[in-house]
Coordinates of C-alpha atoms in Angstrom, one line a residue:
X17 CA 16.6 -23.1 -31.3
X18 CA 16.5 -24.2 -27.6
X19 CA 15.3 -27.7 -27.1
X20 CA 12.4 -28.0 -24.8
X21 CA 13.5 -30.1 -21.9
X22 CA 11.6 -31.5 -18.9
X23 CA 13.4 -28.8 -16.8
X24 CA 12.0 -26.0 -19.0
X25 CA 8.5 -27.6 -18.9
X26 CA 8.7 -27.8 -15.1
X27 CA 9.8 -24.1 -14.8
X28 CA 7.1 -22.9 -17.1
X29 CA 4.5 -24.9 -15.1
X30 CA 5.7 -23.2 -11.9
X31 CA 5.7 -19.8 -13.6
X32 CA 2.2 -20.3 -14.9
X33 CA 0.9 -21.5 -11.5
X34 CA 2.6 -18.6 -9.8
X35 CA 1.1 -16.1 -12.2
X36 CA -2.4 -17.5 -11.6
X37 CA -1.9 -17.2 -7.8
X38 CA -0.4 -13.8 -8.0
X39 CA -3.3 -12.5 -10.0
X40 CA -6.1 -14.2 -8.1
X41 CA -4.5 -13.9 -4.7
X42 CA -6.2 -16.8 -2.9
X43 CA -3.3 -16.3 -0.4
X44 CA -1.0 -13.3 0.0
X45 CA 1.6 -12.8 -2.7
X46 CA 4.5 -13.4 -0.2
X47 CA 3.0 -16.8 0.7
X48 CA 2.8 -17.6 -3.0
X49 CA 6.4 -16.7 -3.4
X50 CA 7.5 -19.0 -0.6
X51 CA 5.4 -21.7 -2.2
X52 CA 7.3 -21.1 -5.5
X53 CA 10.6 -21.5 -3.6
X54 CA 9.5 -24.7 -1.9
X55 CA 8.1 -26.2 -5.2
X56 CA 11.4 -25.5 -7.0
X57 CA 13.2 -27.3 -4.2
X58 CA 10.9 -30.3 -4.3
X59 CA 11.1 -30.8 -8.1
X60 CA 14.5 -32.6 -7.9
X61 CA 13.5 -35.3 -5.3
X62 CA 10.1 -35.7 -7.0
X63 CA 11.7 -36.3 -10.4
X64 CA 14.1 -38.8 -8.8
X65 CA 11.0 -40.7 -7.6
X66 CA 9.5 -40.6 -11.1
X67 CA 12.8 -41.9 -12.5
X68 CA 12.8 -44.8 -10.0
X69 CA 9.4 -46.0 -11.3
X70 CA 10.3 -45.5 -14.9
X71 CA 8.1 -42.5 -15.7
X72 CA 11.0 -40.1 -16.3
X73 CA 14.3 -40.7 -18.1
X74 CA 16.5 -38.6 -15.8
X75 CA 16.1 -36.4 -12.8
X76 CA 15.3 -32.7 -13.2
X77 CA 18.1 -30.6 -11.6
X78 CA 16.9 -27.0 -11.4
X79 CA 18.4 -25.7 -8.3
X80 CA 20.8 -26.8 -5.6
X81 CA 19.5 -26.6 -2.0
X82 CA 21.8 -23.5 -1.4
X83 CA 20.4 -21.8 -4.5
X84 CA 16.8 -22.5 -3.5
X85 CA 17.2 -20.6 -0.2
X86 CA 19.7 -18.0 -1.5
X87 CA 16.9 -15.4 -1.7
X88 CA 17.1 -15.0 2.1
X89 CA 20.8 -14.2 2.0
X90 CA 20.7 -12.2 -1.3
X91 CA 22.2 -8.7 -1.2
X92 CA 19.0 -7.3 -2.7
X93 CA 16.8 -8.7 0.0
X94 CA 19.1 -7.5 2.8
X95 CA 19.5 -4.1 1.2
X96 CA 15.7 -3.7 1.0
X97 CA 15.3 -4.8 4.6
X98 CA 17.9 -2.1 5.7
X99 CA 16.2 0.5 3.6
X100 CA 12.9 -0.1 5.4
X101 CA 14.7 0.6 8.7
X102 CA 16.3 3.8 7.3
X103 CA 12.9 5.0 6.0
X104 CA 11.4 4.4 9.4
X105 CA 14.1 6.3 11.2
X106 CA 13.4 9.3 9.0
X107 CA 9.7 8.9 9.5
X108 CA 10.0 8.8 13.3
X109 CA 11.5 12.3 13.3
X110 CA 8.4 13.8 11.7
X111 CA 10.6 15.7 9.1
X112 CA 8.4 14.7 6.1
X113 CA 5.2 15.7 7.9
X114 CA 6.8 19.1 8.8
X115 CA 7.9 19.6 5.2
X116 CA 4.5 18.6 3.9
X117 CA 2.6 21.0 6.2
X118 CA 4.9 23.9 5.3
X119 CA 4.4 23.3 1.6
X120 CA 0.6 22.8 2.1
X121 CA 0.4 26.3 3.7
X122 CA 1.4 27.8 0.3
X123 CA -1.2 26.0 -1.8
X124 CA -4.4 27.5 -0.2
X125 CA -7.5 26.7 -2.3
X126 CA -5.7 26.5 -5.7
X127 CA -6.1 22.9 -7.1
X128 CA -3.2 23.4 -9.5
X129 CA -0.9 24.4 -6.6
X130 CA -2.2 21.5 -4.5
X131 CA -1.5 19.0 -7.3
X132 CA 1.9 20.5 -8.0
X133 CA 2.8 20.4 -4.3
X134 CA 1.6 16.8 -4.0
X135 CA 3.8 15.7 -7.0
X136 CA 6.7 18.0 -6.0
X137 CA 6.9 16.6 -2.5
X138 CA 6.4 12.8 -3.1
X139 CA 8.5 12.4 -6.2
X140 CA 11.9 13.5 -4.8
X141 CA 11.2 12.0 -1.4
X142 CA 10.5 8.6 -3.1
X143 CA 13.9 8.7 -4.6
X144 CA 15.6 8.5 -1.2
X145 CA 13.1 6.6 1.1
X146 CA 11.0 3.6 0.0
X147 CA 8.2 5.0 -2.2
X148 CA 5.6 2.8 -0.5
X149 CA 6.6 4.4 2.9
X150 CA 6.5 7.8 1.3
X151 CA 2.9 7.4 0.2
X152 CA 1.9 6.0 3.6
X153 CA 3.4 9.0 5.3
X154 CA 2.1 11.7 2.9
X155 CA -1.4 10.3 2.4
X156 CA -2.8 12.1 5.5
X157 CA -1.2 15.3 4.5
X158 CA -2.7 15.2 1.0
X159 CA -6.2 14.4 2.2
X160 CA -6.0 17.3 4.7
X161 CA -4.6 19.5 1.9
X162 CA -7.7 18.6 -0.2
X163 CA -10.1 19.3 2.8
X164 CA -8.6 22.7 3.6
X165 CA -8.6 23.7 -0.1
X166 CA -12.1 22.4 -0.8
X167 CA -10.8 20.0 -3.4
X168 CA -11.9 16.5 -4.0
X169 CA -9.3 14.0 -2.5
X170 CA -9.8 11.9 -5.7
X171 CA -8.1 14.6 -7.7
X172 CA -4.9 14.4 -5.6
X173 CA -4.5 10.8 -4.4
X174 CA -4.1 9.0 -7.7
X175 CA -1.4 11.5 -8.7
X176 CA 0.2 10.9 -5.3
X177 CA 0.5 7.2 -6.0
X178 CA 1.7 7.7 -9.6
X179 CA 4.3 10.3 -8.7
X180 CA 5.7 8.0 -6.0
X181 CA 6.3 5.4 -8.6
X182 CA 8.2 7.5 -11.1
X183 CA 9.9 9.4 -8.3
X184 CA 11.2 6.0 -7.1
X185 CA 13.2 5.8 -10.4
X186 CA 15.4 8.7 -9.5
X187 CA 17.9 6.6 -7.5
X188 CA 18.9 3.0 -6.9
X189 CA 17.2 3.0 -3.5
X190 CA 13.9 4.5 -4.4
X191 CA 12.2 1.2 -4.7
X192 CA 12.9 -2.4 -4.0
X193 CA 12.5 -3.2 -7.7
X194 CA 15.6 -1.2 -8.6
X195 CA 17.7 -2.9 -6.0
X196 CA 16.5 -6.4 -7.1
X197 CA 17.1 -5.6 -10.8
X198 CA 20.6 -4.4 -10.0
X199 CA 21.5 -7.6 -8.2
X200 CA 20.0 -9.8 -10.9
X201 CA 21.9 -7.9 -13.6
X202 CA 25.2 -8.2 -11.8
X203 CA 24.7 -11.9 -11.1
X204 CA 23.6 -12.9 -14.6
X205 CA 26.1 -10.7 -16.6
X206 CA 29.0 -10.7 -14.2
X207 CA 29.2 -6.9 -14.6
X208 CA 29.0 -4.4 -11.8
X209 CA 25.6 -3.6 -10.1
X210 CA 23.8 -0.4 -10.8
X211 CA 25.3 2.7 -9.3
X212 CA 23.4 4.9 -6.9
X213 CA 22.7 7.5 -9.6
X214 CA 23.2 5.3 -12.6
X215 CA 19.8 6.1 -14.1
X216 CA 19.0 9.4 -12.4
X217 CA 19.1 11.3 -15.7
X218 CA 16.5 9.0 -17.2
X219 CA 14.5 9.0 -13.9
X220 CA 14.5 12.8 -13.9
X221 CA 13.3 12.9 -17.5
X222 CA 10.5 10.5 -16.7
X223 CA 9.6 12.4 -13.6
X224 CA 9.3 15.7 -15.5
X225 CA 7.2 14.1 -18.2
X226 CA 5.0 12.3 -15.7
X227 CA 4.5 15.5 -13.7
X228 CA 3.6 17.4 -16.8
X229 CA 1.0 14.8 -17.8
X230 CA -0.6 14.7 -14.3
X231 CA -0.8 18.5 -14.3
X232 CA -2.4 18.7 -17.7
X233 CA -4.2 15.8 -19.4
X234 CA -4.1 13.5 -16.4
X235 CA -5.7 16.2 -14.3
X236 CA -8.8 16.2 -16.5
X237 CA -8.9 12.4 -16.8
X238 CA -8.7 11.9 -13.0
X239 CA -12.3 11.7 -11.8
X240 CA -13.9 13.5 -8.8
X241 CA -15.3 10.4 -7.2
X242 CA -15.5 12.0 -3.7
X243 CA -16.9 15.5 -3.4
X244 CA -14.9 18.2 -1.6
X245 CA -15.3 17.2 2.0
X246 CA -17.1 19.2 4.6
X247 CA -18.3 16.4 6.8
X248 CA -17.1 12.8 7.0
X249 CA -20.6 11.5 7.8
X250 CA -21.8 13.2 4.6
X251 CA -18.8 11.8 2.6
X252 CA -19.7 8.2 3.7
X253 CA -23.4 8.8 3.1
X254 CA -24.3 8.1 6.8
X255 CA -27.5 10.2 7.0
X256 CA -29.8 7.2 6.9
X257 CA -27.7 5.2 9.3
X258 CA -27.0 7.6 12.2
X259 CA -29.5 8.7 14.9
X260 CA -29.8 9.2 18.6
X261 CA -32.1 7.3 21.0
X262 CA -33.0 7.9 24.7
X263 CA -33.6 5.2 27.2
X264 CA -37.2 5.2 28.7
X265 CA -38.1 4.3 32.3
X266 CA -39.8 1.1 31.1
X267 CA -36.8 0.0 29.0
X268 CA -35.6 -3.6 29.8
X269 CA -32.0 -2.3 29.2
X270 CA -32.0 -0.2 32.4
X271 CA -29.5 -1.6 34.9
X272 CA -27.7 -3.7 32.3
X273 CA -24.2 -3.2 31.0
X274 CA -23.8 -2.0 27.5
X275 CA -21.6 -5.0 26.4
X276 CA -24.3 -7.5 27.6
X277 CA -27.0 -5.6 25.8
X278 CA -25.0 -5.6 22.6
X279 CA -24.1 -9.2 22.9
X280 CA -27.7 -10.4 23.2
X281 CA -29.3 -8.2 20.6
X282 CA -30.1 -9.7 17.2
X283 CA -30.1 -6.3 15.5
X284 CA -27.4 -4.9 13.3
X285 CA -26.6 -1.9 15.6
X286 CA -23.5 -0.2 17.0
X287 CA -23.6 2.2 20.0
X288 CA -21.2 5.0 19.1
X289 CA -21.3 7.2 22.1
X290 CA -23.2 7.7 25.4
X291 CA -24.5 11.2 26.4
X292 CA -25.3 11.3 30.1
X293 CA -26.1 14.8 31.3
X294 CA -23.3 17.1 30.4
X295 CA -20.8 14.2 29.8
X296 CA -20.1 12.4 26.6
X297 CA -18.5 8.9 26.6
X298 CA -16.8 6.9 23.8
X299 CA -15.3 3.5 23.7
X300 CA -14.9 1.5 25.9
X301 CA -18.7 1.7 26.5
X302 CA -19.0 -2.0 27.4
X303 CA -18.6 -1.6 31.2
X304 CA -21.1 1.3 31.4
X305 CA -24.4 0.5 33.2
X306 CA -27.4 1.8 31.3
X307 CA -29.5 4.3 33.1
X308 CA -32.9 6.0 32.5
X309 CA -32.4 9.1 30.3
X310 CA -29.2 7.9 28.8
X311 CA -28.8 9.1 25.2
X312 CA -27.0 6.9 22.7
X313 CA -25.8 7.8 19.2
X314 CA -26.4 4.6 17.2
X315 CA -25.5 3.3 13.8
X316 CA -28.2 1.1 12.2
X317 CA -30.6 1.1 9.3
X318 CA -34.1 2.4 9.5
X319 CA -35.9 -1.0 9.6
X320 CA -33.7 -2.3 12.4
X321 CA -34.1 1.1 14.2
X322 CA -37.8 0.9 14.6
X323 CA -37.7 -2.8 15.6
X324 CA -35.0 -1.8 18.2
X325 CA -37.1 1.0 19.6
X326 CA -40.1 -1.2 20.1
X327 CA -38.2 -4.1 21.6
X328 CA -35.9 -2.2 23.9
X329 CA -38.0 0.7 25.2
X330 CA -36.3 3.6 23.4
X331 CA -37.4 6.9 22.0
X332 CA -36.0 8.8 19.0
X333 CA -34.2 12.0 19.7
X334 CA -34.9 14.6 17.0
X335 CA -31.3 15.7 16.2
X336 CA -29.1 15.4 13.2
X337 CA -26.1 13.2 14.0
X338 CA -23.1 14.5 12.0
X339 CA -19.3 14.8 12.4
X340 CA -19.6 17.7 14.8
X341 CA -22.0 15.7 17.0
X342 CA -19.8 12.6 17.0
X343 CA -16.7 14.7 18.0
X344 CA -18.3 16.2 21.0
X345 CA -16.6 13.8 23.5
X346 CA -13.3 15.6 23.7
X347 CA -11.1 18.2 21.9
X348 CA -9.3 15.7 19.7
X349 CA -10.3 14.0 16.5
X350 CA -12.8 11.3 17.2
X351 CA -14.0 10.6 13.6
X352 CA -11.3 9.5 11.1
X353 CA -10.8 7.5 7.9
X354 CA -8.5 4.5 8.5
X355 CA -6.9 2.5 5.6
X356 CA -5.9 -1.1 6.0
X357 CA -2.2 -1.0 5.3
X358 CA 0.2 -3.3 3.5
X359 CA 1.0 -6.5 5.4
X360 CA -1.8 -5.7 7.9
X361 CA -2.7 -8.5 10.2
X362 CA -6.3 -7.6 9.6
X363 CA -6.2 -8.5 5.9
X364 CA -8.4 -11.5 5.4
X365 CA -9.9 -11.0 8.9
X366 CA -13.3 -9.5 9.6
X367 CA -14.1 -6.9 12.2
X368 CA -15.7 -9.6 14.3
X369 CA -12.9 -12.2 14.0
X370 CA -10.3 -9.5 14.7
X371 CA -12.3 -8.2 17.7
X372 CA -11.7 -4.7 16.3
X373 CA -14.0 -2.9 18.7
X374 CA -12.5 -4.5 21.8
X375 CA -8.9 -4.5 20.6
X376 CA -8.7 -0.8 19.5
X377 CA -11.5 0.8 21.6
X378 CA -13.0 2.0 18.3
X379 CA -16.2 1.6 16.4
X380 CA -16.5 1.2 12.6
X381 CA -19.4 3.2 11.1
X382 CA -18.9 2.3 7.5
X383 CA -16.5 0.6 5.1
X384 CA -15.5 1.9 1.7
X385 CA -13.9 -0.4 -0.9
X386 CA -13.1 1.7 -4.0
X387 CA -16.3 3.3 -5.0
X388 CA -18.5 0.8 -3.0
X389 CA -19.8 1.8 0.4
X390 CA -20.9 -0.8 3.0
X391 CA -23.1 0.3 5.9
X392 CA -24.9 -2.9 6.9
X393 CA -23.6 -6.2 8.4
X394 CA -20.0 -5.1 8.2
X395 CA -18.8 -7.3 11.1
X396 CA -18.3 -10.4 8.9
X397 CA -17.0 -8.8 5.7
X398 CA -13.4 -10.0 5.1
X399 CA -11.1 -7.0 5.0
X400 CA -8.6 -6.3 2.2
X401 CA -5.5 -4.0 1.9
X402 CA -6.8 -0.6 0.8
X403 CA -10.2 -0.9 2.5
X404 CA -11.1 2.4 4.2
X405 CA -13.0 2.3 7.5
X406 CA -14.9 5.3 9.0
X407 CA -13.9 5.0 12.6
X408 CA -15.0 6.7 15.7
X409 CA -12.8 6.6 18.8
X410 CA -11.3 8.7 21.5
X411 CA -8.3 11.0 20.6
X412 CA -6.0 8.6 22.4
X413 CA -7.3 5.5 20.5
X414 CA -7.0 7.4 17.2
X415 CA -3.3 8.2 18.0
X416 CA -2.8 4.5 18.8
X417 CA -4.3 3.6 15.4
X418 CA -2.0 6.1 13.7
X419 CA 1.1 4.5 15.2
X420 CA -0.1 1.0 14.4
X421 CA 1.5 -0.3 11.2
X422 CA -1.7 -2.2 10.3
X423 CA -3.3 1.1 9.5
X424 CA -2.9 4.4 7.7
X425 CA -5.0 7.1 9.3
X426 CA -6.0 9.3 6.3
X427 CA -6.0 12.6 8.3
X428 CA -3.0 14.2 9.9
X429 CA -3.0 13.5 13.6
X430 CA -1.1 15.5 16.1
X431 CA 1.6 13.1 17.2
X432 CA 3.5 13.6 20.4
X433 CA 6.1 10.9 19.7
X434 CA 8.0 12.5 16.8
X435 CA 11.7 12.9 17.6
X436 CA 12.2 16.3 16.0
X437 CA 15.5 16.8 17.7
X438 CA 16.9 13.8 15.7
X439 CA 16.0 15.3 12.3
X440 CA 19.6 16.4 11.4
X441 CA 20.9 13.0 12.6
X442 CA 18.4 10.9 10.6
X443 CA 18.8 13.0 7.4
X444 CA 22.6 12.9 7.8
X445 CA 22.6 9.1 8.1
X446 CA 20.6 8.7 4.9
X447 CA 22.9 11.2 3.2
X448 CA 26.0 9.2 4.3
X449 CA 24.5 5.9 3.1
X450 CA 23.8 7.4 -0.3
X451 CA 27.2 9.0 -0.5
X452 CA 29.1 5.9 0.5
X453 CA 27.3 3.8 -2.1
X454 CA 27.5 6.5 -4.8
X455 CA 31.3 6.9 -4.3
X456 CA 31.8 3.1 -4.2
X457 CA 33.4 3.4 -0.8
X458 CA 31.4 0.2 0.2
X459 CA 28.7 -1.8 -1.6
X460 CA 25.1 -0.5 -1.1
X461 CA 24.2 -3.5 1.1
X462 CA 27.0 -2.6 3.5
X463 CA 26.2 1.1 3.6
X464 CA 22.5 0.5 4.1
X465 CA 23.1 -2.0 7.0
X466 CA 25.5 0.5 8.6
X467 CA 22.9 3.2 8.3
X468 CA 20.2 1.0 9.8
X469 CA 22.5 0.3 12.7
X470 CA 23.3 4.0 13.1
X471 CA 19.6 4.8 13.3
X472 CA 19.4 2.7 16.4
X473 CA 22.7 3.8 18.0
X474 CA 21.9 7.5 17.6
X475 CA 18.4 7.1 19.1
X476 CA 16.5 7.8 15.9
X477 CA 14.9 4.4 16.3
X478 CA 14.4 2.3 19.4
X479 CA 15.6 -1.3 19.1
X480 CA 12.1 -2.6 19.5
X481 CA 11.0 -0.5 16.6
X482 CA 13.4 -2.0 14.1
X483 CA 11.5 -5.2 13.5
X484 CA 8.2 -3.4 13.2
X485 CA 9.7 -1.1 10.6
X486 CA 10.3 -3.9 8.1
X487 CA 7.6 -4.9 5.6
X488 CA 8.2 -8.6 6.1
X489 CA 5.8 -9.5 3.3
X490 CA 8.1 -7.8 0.8
X491 CA 11.2 -9.5 2.3
X492 CA 9.6 -12.9 2.0
X493 CA 8.3 -12.1 -1.5
X494 CA 11.9 -11.3 -2.6
X495 CA 13.3 -14.3 -0.9
X496 CA 10.7 -16.5 -2.6
X497 CA 10.9 -15.3 -6.2
X498 CA 14.7 -14.9 -6.5
X499 CA 15.2 -18.7 -6.9
X500 CA 12.6 -18.6 -9.7
X501 CA 14.9 -16.3 -11.7
X502 CA 17.8 -18.6 -11.1
X503 CA 15.7 -21.6 -12.3
X504 CA 14.6 -19.8 -15.5
X505 CA 18.2 -18.9 -16.3
X506 CA 19.7 -22.4 -15.5
X507 CA 17.0 -24.4 -17.1
X508 CA 17.1 -22.6 -20.5
X509 CA 13.6 -21.2 -20.0
X510 CA 14.8 -17.6 -20.2
X511 CA 16.8 -18.4 -23.4
X512 CA 13.7 -20.0 -25.0
X513 CA 11.5 -16.9 -24.2
X514 CA 14.3 -14.6 -25.4
X515 CA 14.3 -16.4 -28.7
X516 CA 10.6 -15.8 -29.2
X517 CA 11.1 -12.1 -28.5
X518 CA 14.1 -11.9 -30.7
X519 CA 12.0 -13.2 -33.6
X520 CA 10.2 -9.9 -33.5
X521 CA 13.5 -8.3 -34.6
X522 CA 12.7 -9.4 -38.2
X523 CA 9.8 -7.0 -38.1
X524 CA 11.0 -4.3 -35.8
X525 CA 14.2 -2.2 -35.4
X526 CA 16.3 -2.8 -32.3
X527 CA 14.6 0.2 -30.5
X528 CA 11.2 -1.4 -31.3
X529 CA 12.3 -4.7 -29.6
X530 CA 13.4 -2.6 -26.6
X531 CA 9.9 -1.0 -26.5
X532 CA 8.3 -4.5 -26.7
X533 CA 10.2 -5.5 -23.6
X534 CA 9.1 -2.4 -21.8
X535 CA 5.4 -3.0 -22.7
X536 CA 5.5 -6.7 -21.9
X537 CA 7.0 -5.9 -18.4
X538 CA 4.5 -3.0 -17.9
X539 CA 1.5 -5.3 -18.7
X540 CA 2.9 -8.0 -16.4
X541 CA 3.6 -5.7 -13.5
X542 CA 0.0 -4.4 -13.6
X543 CA -1.3 -7.8 -12.6
X544 CA 1.4 -9.3 -10.5
X545 CA 4.0 -8.0 -8.1
X546 CA 6.6 -5.6 -9.5
X547 CA 9.4 -7.7 -8.0
X548 CA 8.0 -10.9 -9.5
X549 CA 7.9 -9.3 -12.9
X550 CA 11.5 -8.1 -12.7
X551 CA 12.6 -11.6 -11.7
X552 CA 10.8 -13.1 -14.6
X553 CA 11.8 -10.5 -17.2
X554 CA 15.5 -9.6 -16.4
X555 CA 16.9 -13.0 -17.4
X556 CA 14.9 -13.0 -20.6
X557 CA 16.0 -9.4 -21.4
X558 CA 19.7 -10.3 -20.9
X559 CA 19.4 -13.4 -23.1
X560 CA 17.5 -11.4 -25.8
X561 CA 20.1 -8.6 -25.8
X562 CA 23.0 -11.0 -26.1
X563 CA 21.2 -12.8 -29.0
X564 CA 20.7 -9.5 -30.8
X565 CA 24.1 -8.1 -30.1
X566 CA 22.5 -5.3 -28.1
X567 CA 23.3 -3.8 -24.7
X568 CA 22.1 -6.1 -21.9
X569 CA 22.3 -3.0 -19.6
X570 CA 19.9 -1.0 -21.8
X571 CA 17.4 -3.9 -21.9
X572 CA 17.5 -4.4 -18.1
X573 CA 17.0 -0.7 -17.5
X574 CA 13.9 -0.8 -19.7
X575 CA 12.5 -3.8 -17.7
X576 CA 13.4 -2.0 -14.4
X577 CA 11.6 1.2 -15.3
X578 CA 8.6 -0.7 -16.7
X579 CA 8.2 -2.7 -13.5
X580 CA 7.6 0.5 -11.6
X581 CA 4.9 1.7 -13.9
X582 CA 1.9 -0.3 -12.7
X583 CA -0.5 2.6 -13.5
X584 CA -3.5 0.7 -15.0
X585 CA -4.8 -1.4 -12.0
X586 CA -5.2 -0.8 -8.3
X587 CA -3.6 -4.2 -7.6
X588 CA -0.4 -3.7 -9.6
X589 CA 1.4 -1.7 -6.9
X590 CA 0.8 -1.2 -3.2
X591 CA 0.6 2.6 -3.4
X592 CA -2.4 2.2 -5.8
X593 CA -4.2 0.1 -3.2
X594 CA -3.4 2.8 -0.5
X595 CA -5.4 5.4 -2.4
X596 CA -8.1 3.1 -3.8
X597 CA -10.5 3.5 -0.8
X598 CA -9.7 7.1 0.3
X599 CA -10.1 8.3 -3.3
X600 CA -13.3 6.3 -3.8
X601 CA -11.9 5.1 -7.2
X602 CA -13.2 2.5 -9.6
X603 CA -11.1 -0.1 -11.3
X604 CA -11.7 1.6 -14.6
X605 CA -10.3 4.9 -13.3
X606 CA -6.8 3.4 -13.2
X607 CA -7.1 2.4 -16.9
X608 CA -8.5 5.7 -18.0
X609 CA -5.7 7.8 -16.2
X610 CA -2.9 5.2 -16.3
X611 CA -3.1 3.8 -19.8
X612 CA -2.1 7.1 -21.6
X613 CA 0.7 7.6 -19.0
X614 CA 1.9 4.0 -19.6
X615 CA 2.2 4.6 -23.3
X616 CA 3.8 7.9 -22.9
X617 CA 6.4 6.4 -20.5
X618 CA 7.1 3.6 -23.0
X619 CA 8.0 6.1 -25.6
X620 CA 10.0 8.4 -23.3
X621 CA 11.9 5.6 -21.5
X622 CA 12.9 3.7 -24.7
X623 CA 14.0 6.9 -26.4
X624 CA 15.8 8.1 -23.3
X625 CA 17.7 4.8 -23.0
X626 CA 18.7 5.0 -26.7
X627 CA 19.9 8.6 -26.2
X628 CA 21.8 8.1 -23.0
X629 CA 23.3 4.6 -23.3
X630 CA 22.5 3.4 -26.8
X631 CA 20.8 0.1 -27.6

């Protein structure tokens, strides 16, 4: 039995605090991870101060300074960074959009074909580019697929997220979790890291089972929260909030600029477009001088509308303001759904504090958070990752939003900046990276970095695009939590936890203990980051396997696969958040669809591990 030392108590205290912060997210998870790293580094000097005043017998030595910051130089961190760059290089060519559109052309209005195409495209792609990036790229294609086929997007978007998760288990580079688990396993056991296709057989089995579930039982469990779309204003229930008004001769607004009139009004109102004669103007409307006879499309509620009409000398125009009316300004798309993306600078900001209208020349008509629609007083609502905004803007502004990494535009936009001539080059670079790592020519970190450099040298990426391609919140999360795994291992905390799990071996067979590890990791990853759950569970899994005389590799594979199955909550995995707003889902939908899949995967994965590698 492991003696509980002050070091173990300190590590458990840090873990408990980290878990609370990861779940409640008072600050972003990457900031929590850096806080964990700093806290671990401060324990030693703090304990020395306590020893000096007689409150502690001896200092607590958890980590050296070099170990504390080793996450920034860790092979897993650098590999994940390089993979983001590789994924961006492929994305910039437009090859995935082209592939998606060709497949979509075959599905027509058959929901089964649409669902099969969604799963069949995202799962294999997620094995070779970061699965988070794969969902961000394919989300517009899937929503357009639903629209063209008169299918509810809710029926396709949750399967898109789930398929990206189990598709990411096809290769080592499919998800950052795999790369991190490989590095932890090699460091703790002294054995070789995972090979590129080490667990592809199991990943393929899981993918087939997952696809079969989503096409059968999962299809019927997935709710139709959003009706098949014919009009975005109808989808966002805007009928009571959109109207047109005309400026009368006696209006006090005549001669004033739009921005001045908006700044001084106390009403919750947005001017969406100006119709003057045969011309239609969108943002920026601010500099326009208001004239008699100007017609404005406005967003406001009924009570504010009638007060506005009386106070500002306006008359109602008897027309229905719908998507067609709001897209009359030019030939492009003016009305789109925009999702707040991962690591967005707008997360935690409001539309007002971010100066959204002025910065992006765009107007927000409504905000959807899961199944909740917000139409009033949106300007001061703090935004979250996964929030969906109904935005009106010019075609040029929409294209700028589409290229901005803060957002995911949930409809396919005709992009002029795809480098289609570079498709063979980008795909070839990724193929060489995979081949070099698979054949052990060089370590994966070297081949990934070489591939990232090749993307720039061949013109698939511009040098300035390299830094924008990296999800820095993931990099800092990895760098921050890696020292926690080291501290758990060196303090004995992992051994203590392993002993508690090993005690279950008196009641369960070895395969049952393996299933316990899978389920514990799966439950943990549904409420905290998948990378954090791997860091916490891999050291425990290795210690437990050694204590039981079992295979550490098998136990670590179970933890790795479980960490990528955050099916039961929208917050467990970034891809779940991506589809939360566009699908109009409720929290309970993830439990209803994800829980049976979670249990199915627990059985398939543990049985597969036993069959392929033994326990």
